[in-house]
Short mmCIF file of C-alpha atoms in Angstrom, two decimals:
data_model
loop_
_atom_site.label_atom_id
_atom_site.label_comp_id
_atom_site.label_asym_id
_atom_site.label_seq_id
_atom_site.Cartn_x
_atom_site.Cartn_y
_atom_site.Cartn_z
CA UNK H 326 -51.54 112.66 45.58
CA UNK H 327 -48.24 111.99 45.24
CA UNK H 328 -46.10 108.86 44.71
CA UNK H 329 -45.17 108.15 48.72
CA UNK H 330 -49.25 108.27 49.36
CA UNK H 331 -49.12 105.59 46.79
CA UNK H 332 -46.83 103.45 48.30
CA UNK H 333 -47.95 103.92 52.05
CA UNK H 334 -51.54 103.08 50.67
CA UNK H 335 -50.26 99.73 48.55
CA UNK H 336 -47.86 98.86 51.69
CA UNK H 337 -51.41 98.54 53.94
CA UNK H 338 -52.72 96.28 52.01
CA UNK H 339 -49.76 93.69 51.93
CA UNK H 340 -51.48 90.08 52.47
CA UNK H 341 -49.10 87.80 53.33
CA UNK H 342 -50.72 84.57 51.96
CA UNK H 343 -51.16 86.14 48.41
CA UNK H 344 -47.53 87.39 48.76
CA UNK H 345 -46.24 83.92 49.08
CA UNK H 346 -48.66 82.74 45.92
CA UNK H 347 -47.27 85.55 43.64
CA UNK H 348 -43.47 85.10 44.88
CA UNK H 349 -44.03 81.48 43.78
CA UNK H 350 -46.03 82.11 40.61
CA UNK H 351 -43.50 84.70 39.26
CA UNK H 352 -40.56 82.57 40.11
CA UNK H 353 -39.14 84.76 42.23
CA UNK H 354 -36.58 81.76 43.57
CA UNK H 355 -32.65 81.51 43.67
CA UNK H 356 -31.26 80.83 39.73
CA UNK H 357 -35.37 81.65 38.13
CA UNK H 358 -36.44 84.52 36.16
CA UNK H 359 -37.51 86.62 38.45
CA UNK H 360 -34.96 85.90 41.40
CA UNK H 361 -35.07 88.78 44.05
CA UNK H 362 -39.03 90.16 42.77
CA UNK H 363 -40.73 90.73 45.46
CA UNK H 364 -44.30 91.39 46.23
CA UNK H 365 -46.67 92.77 48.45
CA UNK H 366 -49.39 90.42 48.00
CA UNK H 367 -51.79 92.39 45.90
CA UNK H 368 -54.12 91.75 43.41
CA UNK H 369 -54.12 93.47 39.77
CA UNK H 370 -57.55 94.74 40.05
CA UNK H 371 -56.47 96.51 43.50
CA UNK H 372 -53.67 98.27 41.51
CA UNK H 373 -55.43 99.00 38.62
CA UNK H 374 -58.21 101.05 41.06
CA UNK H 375 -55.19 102.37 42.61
CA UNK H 376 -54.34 103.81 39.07
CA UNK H 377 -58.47 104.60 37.87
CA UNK H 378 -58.58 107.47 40.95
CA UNK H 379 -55.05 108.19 40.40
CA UNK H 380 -53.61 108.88 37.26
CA UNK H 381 -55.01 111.87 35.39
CA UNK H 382 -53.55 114.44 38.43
CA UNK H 383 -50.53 112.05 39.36
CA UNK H 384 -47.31 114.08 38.10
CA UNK H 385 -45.31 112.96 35.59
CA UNK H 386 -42.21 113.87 37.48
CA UNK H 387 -43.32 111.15 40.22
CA UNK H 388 -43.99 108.34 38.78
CA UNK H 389 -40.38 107.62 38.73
CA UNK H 390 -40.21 107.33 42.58
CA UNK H 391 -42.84 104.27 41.84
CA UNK H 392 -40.80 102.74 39.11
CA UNK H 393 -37.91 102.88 41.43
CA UNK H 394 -40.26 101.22 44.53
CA UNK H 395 -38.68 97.38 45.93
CA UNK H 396 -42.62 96.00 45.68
CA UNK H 397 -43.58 94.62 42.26
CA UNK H 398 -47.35 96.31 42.77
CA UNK H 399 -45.78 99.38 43.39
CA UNK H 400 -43.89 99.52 40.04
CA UNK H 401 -46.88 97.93 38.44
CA UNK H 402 -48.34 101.24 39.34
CA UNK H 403 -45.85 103.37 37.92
CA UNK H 404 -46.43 101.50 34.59
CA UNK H 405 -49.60 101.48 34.20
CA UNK H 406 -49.92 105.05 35.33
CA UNK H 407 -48.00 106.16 32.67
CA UNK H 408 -50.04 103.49 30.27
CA UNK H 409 -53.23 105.69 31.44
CA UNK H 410 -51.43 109.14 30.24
CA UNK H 411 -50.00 107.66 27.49
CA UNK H 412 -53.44 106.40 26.15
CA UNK H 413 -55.79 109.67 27.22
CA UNK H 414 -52.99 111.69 25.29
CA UNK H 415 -53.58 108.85 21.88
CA UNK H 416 -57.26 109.98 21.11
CA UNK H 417 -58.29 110.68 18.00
CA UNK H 418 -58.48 114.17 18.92
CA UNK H 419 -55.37 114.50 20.13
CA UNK H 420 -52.87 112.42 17.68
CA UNK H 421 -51.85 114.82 16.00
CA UNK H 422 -52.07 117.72 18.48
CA UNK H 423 -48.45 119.08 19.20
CA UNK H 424 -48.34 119.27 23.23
CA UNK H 425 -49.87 115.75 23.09
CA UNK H 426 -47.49 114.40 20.95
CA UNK H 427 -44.30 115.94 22.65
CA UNK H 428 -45.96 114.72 25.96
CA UNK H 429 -46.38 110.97 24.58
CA UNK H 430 -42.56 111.48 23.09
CA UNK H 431 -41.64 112.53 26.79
CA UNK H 432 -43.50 109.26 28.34
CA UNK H 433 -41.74 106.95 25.65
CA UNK H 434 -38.68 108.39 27.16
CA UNK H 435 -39.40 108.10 30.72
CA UNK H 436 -40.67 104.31 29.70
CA UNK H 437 -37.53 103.69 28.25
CA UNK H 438 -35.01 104.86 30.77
CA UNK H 439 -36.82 102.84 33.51
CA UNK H 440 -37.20 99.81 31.43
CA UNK H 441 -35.16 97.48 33.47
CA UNK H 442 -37.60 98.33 36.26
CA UNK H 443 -40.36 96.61 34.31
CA UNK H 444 -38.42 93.26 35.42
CA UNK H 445 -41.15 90.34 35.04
CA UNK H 446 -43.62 89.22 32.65
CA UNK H 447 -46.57 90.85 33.53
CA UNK H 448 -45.00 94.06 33.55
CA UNK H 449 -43.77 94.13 30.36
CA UNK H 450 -46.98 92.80 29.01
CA UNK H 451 -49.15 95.16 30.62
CA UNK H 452 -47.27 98.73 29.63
CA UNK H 453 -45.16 97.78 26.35
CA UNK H 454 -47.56 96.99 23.81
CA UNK H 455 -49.63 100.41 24.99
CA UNK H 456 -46.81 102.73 25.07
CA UNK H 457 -43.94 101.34 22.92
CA UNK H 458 -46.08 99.13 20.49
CA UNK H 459 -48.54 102.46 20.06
CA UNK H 460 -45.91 105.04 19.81
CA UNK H 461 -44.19 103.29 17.31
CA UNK H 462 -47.63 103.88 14.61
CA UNK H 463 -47.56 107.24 15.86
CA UNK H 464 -46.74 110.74 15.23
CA UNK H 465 -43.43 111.77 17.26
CA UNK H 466 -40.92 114.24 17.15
CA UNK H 467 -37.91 111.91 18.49
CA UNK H 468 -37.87 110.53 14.84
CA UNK H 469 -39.04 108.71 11.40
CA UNK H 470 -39.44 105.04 11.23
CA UNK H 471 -35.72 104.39 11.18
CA UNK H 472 -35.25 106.18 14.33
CA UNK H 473 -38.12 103.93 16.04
CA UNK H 474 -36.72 100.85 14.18
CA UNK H 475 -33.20 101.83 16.31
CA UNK H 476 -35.10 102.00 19.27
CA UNK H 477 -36.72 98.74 19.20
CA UNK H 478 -33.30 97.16 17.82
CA UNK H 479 -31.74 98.66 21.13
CA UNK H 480 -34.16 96.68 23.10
CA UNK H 481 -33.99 93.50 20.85
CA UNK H 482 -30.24 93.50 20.86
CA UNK H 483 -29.62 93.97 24.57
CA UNK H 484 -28.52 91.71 26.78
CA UNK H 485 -32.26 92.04 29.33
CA UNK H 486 -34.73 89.35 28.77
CA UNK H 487 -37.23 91.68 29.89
CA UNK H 488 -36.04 94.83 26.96
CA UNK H 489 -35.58 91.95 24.51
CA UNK H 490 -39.10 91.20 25.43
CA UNK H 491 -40.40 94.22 25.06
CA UNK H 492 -39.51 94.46 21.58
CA UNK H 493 -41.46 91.20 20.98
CA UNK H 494 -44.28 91.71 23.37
CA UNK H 495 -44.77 95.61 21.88
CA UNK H 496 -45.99 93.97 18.86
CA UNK H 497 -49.26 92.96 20.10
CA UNK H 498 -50.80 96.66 19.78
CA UNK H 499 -48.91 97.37 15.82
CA UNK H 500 -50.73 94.29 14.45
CA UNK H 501 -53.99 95.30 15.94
CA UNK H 502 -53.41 97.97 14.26
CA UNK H 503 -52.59 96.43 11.01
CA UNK H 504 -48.94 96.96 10.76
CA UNK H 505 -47.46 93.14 10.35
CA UNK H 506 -43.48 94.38 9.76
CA UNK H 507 -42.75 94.99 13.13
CA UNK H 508 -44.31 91.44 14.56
CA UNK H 509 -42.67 89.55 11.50
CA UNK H 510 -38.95 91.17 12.30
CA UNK H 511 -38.76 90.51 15.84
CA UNK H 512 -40.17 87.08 16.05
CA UNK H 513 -37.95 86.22 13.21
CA UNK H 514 -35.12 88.11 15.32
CA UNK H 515 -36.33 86.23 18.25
CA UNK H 516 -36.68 82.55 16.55
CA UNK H 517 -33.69 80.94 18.52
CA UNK H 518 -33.70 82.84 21.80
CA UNK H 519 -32.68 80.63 24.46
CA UNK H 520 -35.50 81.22 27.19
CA UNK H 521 -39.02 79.62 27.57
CA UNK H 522 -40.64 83.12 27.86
CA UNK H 523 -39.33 84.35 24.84
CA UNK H 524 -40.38 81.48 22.57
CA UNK H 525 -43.66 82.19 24.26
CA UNK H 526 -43.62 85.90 23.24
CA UNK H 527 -42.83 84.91 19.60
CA UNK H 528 -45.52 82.48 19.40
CA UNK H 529 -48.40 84.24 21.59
CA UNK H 530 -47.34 87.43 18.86
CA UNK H 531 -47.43 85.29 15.48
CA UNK H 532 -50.58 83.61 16.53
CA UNK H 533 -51.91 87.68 17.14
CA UNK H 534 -50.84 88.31 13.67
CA UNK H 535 -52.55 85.32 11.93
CA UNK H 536 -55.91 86.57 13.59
CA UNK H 537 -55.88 90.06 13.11
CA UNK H 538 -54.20 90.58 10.20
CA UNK H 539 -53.66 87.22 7.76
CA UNK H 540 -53.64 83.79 8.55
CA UNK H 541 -52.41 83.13 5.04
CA UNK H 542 -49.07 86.02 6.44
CA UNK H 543 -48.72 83.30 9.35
CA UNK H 544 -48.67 80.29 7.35
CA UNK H 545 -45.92 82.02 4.89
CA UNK H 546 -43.68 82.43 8.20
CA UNK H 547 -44.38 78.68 9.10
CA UNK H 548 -43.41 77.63 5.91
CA UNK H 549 -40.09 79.35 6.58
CA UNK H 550 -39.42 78.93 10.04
CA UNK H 551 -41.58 75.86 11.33
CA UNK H 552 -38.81 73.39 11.12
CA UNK H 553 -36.21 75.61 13.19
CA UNK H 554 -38.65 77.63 15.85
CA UNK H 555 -38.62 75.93 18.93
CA UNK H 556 -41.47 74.00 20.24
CA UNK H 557 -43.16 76.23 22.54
CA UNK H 558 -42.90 79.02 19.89
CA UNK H 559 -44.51 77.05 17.28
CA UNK H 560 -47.17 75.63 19.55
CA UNK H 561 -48.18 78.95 20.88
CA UNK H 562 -48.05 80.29 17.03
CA UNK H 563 -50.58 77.48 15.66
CA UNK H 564 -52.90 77.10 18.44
CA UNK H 565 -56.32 78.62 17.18
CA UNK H 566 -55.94 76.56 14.39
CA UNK H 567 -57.83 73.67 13.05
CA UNK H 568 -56.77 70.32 14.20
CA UNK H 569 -55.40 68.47 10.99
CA UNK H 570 -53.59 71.60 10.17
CA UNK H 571 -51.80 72.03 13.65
CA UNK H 572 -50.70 68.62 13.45
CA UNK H 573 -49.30 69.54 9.42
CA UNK H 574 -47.21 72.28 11.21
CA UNK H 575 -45.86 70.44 14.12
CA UNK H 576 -44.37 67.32 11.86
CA UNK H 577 -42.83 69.57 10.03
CA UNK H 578 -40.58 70.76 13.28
#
């Protein structure tokens, strides 16, 4: 199969009505975030079979032909394509096997050079913390920490919502795997961002790190930061916990 059997296949099954609901819901309108988007009308769970019987004999070398596709579903494709190689290639077996890592190292790449094609939400959400959050606890021949810590600086320091949220967003997969420095440097980067969906990264990420790793790591931040993060960031950071103790945090902003 390759990439224009793809997008023939996703193109029949445009629905018109769930077009219109998407284009809405991903504020796809004149002066919003995702002016221009637009959409087919499919669901996720019709992409992701799309990907299931796709991916493991989908070239490499094609996927960016989806990444470069007009339809949001179509890119969502490409990404999560390349989430499914990344991943099979991640094993236990395989982490520290040479081809695989030089192949992960080569989809990291690809991932990166297309990243302004991952131009909403969801698609950041859905590929970065698998491939850029995973690579980052993981052997590569690119480089040592300080080359990944340039990489994700690169992201955090450009002027792309959707790159500066990657390097929040990617996060999400090095605390569940119980790495805390990257989560605590870019929220704290992050912590006066001028866009809603940013202070909803840094929040949705701190509140990850408080349940996987240390609540007592989260309150040490809040103590910090509380009075200056903005609202949505701080509400999104407290919300699993108890009453009387959300309320504690949320006087002190």
């Amino acid at each position: 199969m390759k990439a224009k059997d793809i997008i023939a296949y996703m193109e029949s099954l445009r629905n018109e009505k769930q077009r219109e609901i998407l284009m809405r819901f991903f504020k796809t309108g004149k002066g919003e975030y995702g002016e221009g988007d637009e959409f087919l009308g499919l669901k996720v769970p019709q992409t992701r079979e799309i990907v299931k019987a796709a991916w493991k004999d989908f070239p490499l070398d094609e996927v960016p032909e989806l990444l470069m596709n007009r339809w949001h579903e179509v890119r969502l494709c490409g990404l999560l394509i390349l989430v499914a190689k990344f991943e099979s290639l991640a094993t236990k077996r395989l982490i520290n096997e040479e081809d695989a890592i030089r192949t992960r190292d080569n989809i990291l790449i690809m991932y990166l050079e297309y990243a302004d094609r991952a131009n909403n939400w969801d698609l950041v959400d859905l590929s970065a913390p698998k491939i850029l959050g995973a690579w980052l606890l993981l052997p590569s021949r690119l480089g040592d920490r300080d080359y990944k810590l340039q990489v994700l600086d690169s992201l955090a320091f450009s002027d792309n919502l959707w790159r500066q949220r990657m390097s929040m967003v990617c996060t999400w997969k090095t605390t569940q795997l119980g790495d805390p420095f990257w989560c605590l440097r870019y929220a704290e980067m992050h912590l006066h961002h001028p866009h809603d969906l940013m202070h909803k990264a840094v929040g949705w990420m701190l509140r990850e790190l408080g349940k996987r790793i240390s609540m007592d790591m989260l309150r040490d931040f809040l103590n910090l930061h509380a009075h200056e993060m903005p609202r949505t960031a701080l509400r999104y950071a407290i919300e699993k916990m108890p009453e009387q103790e959300r309320q504690y945090w949320l006087q002190k902003k």
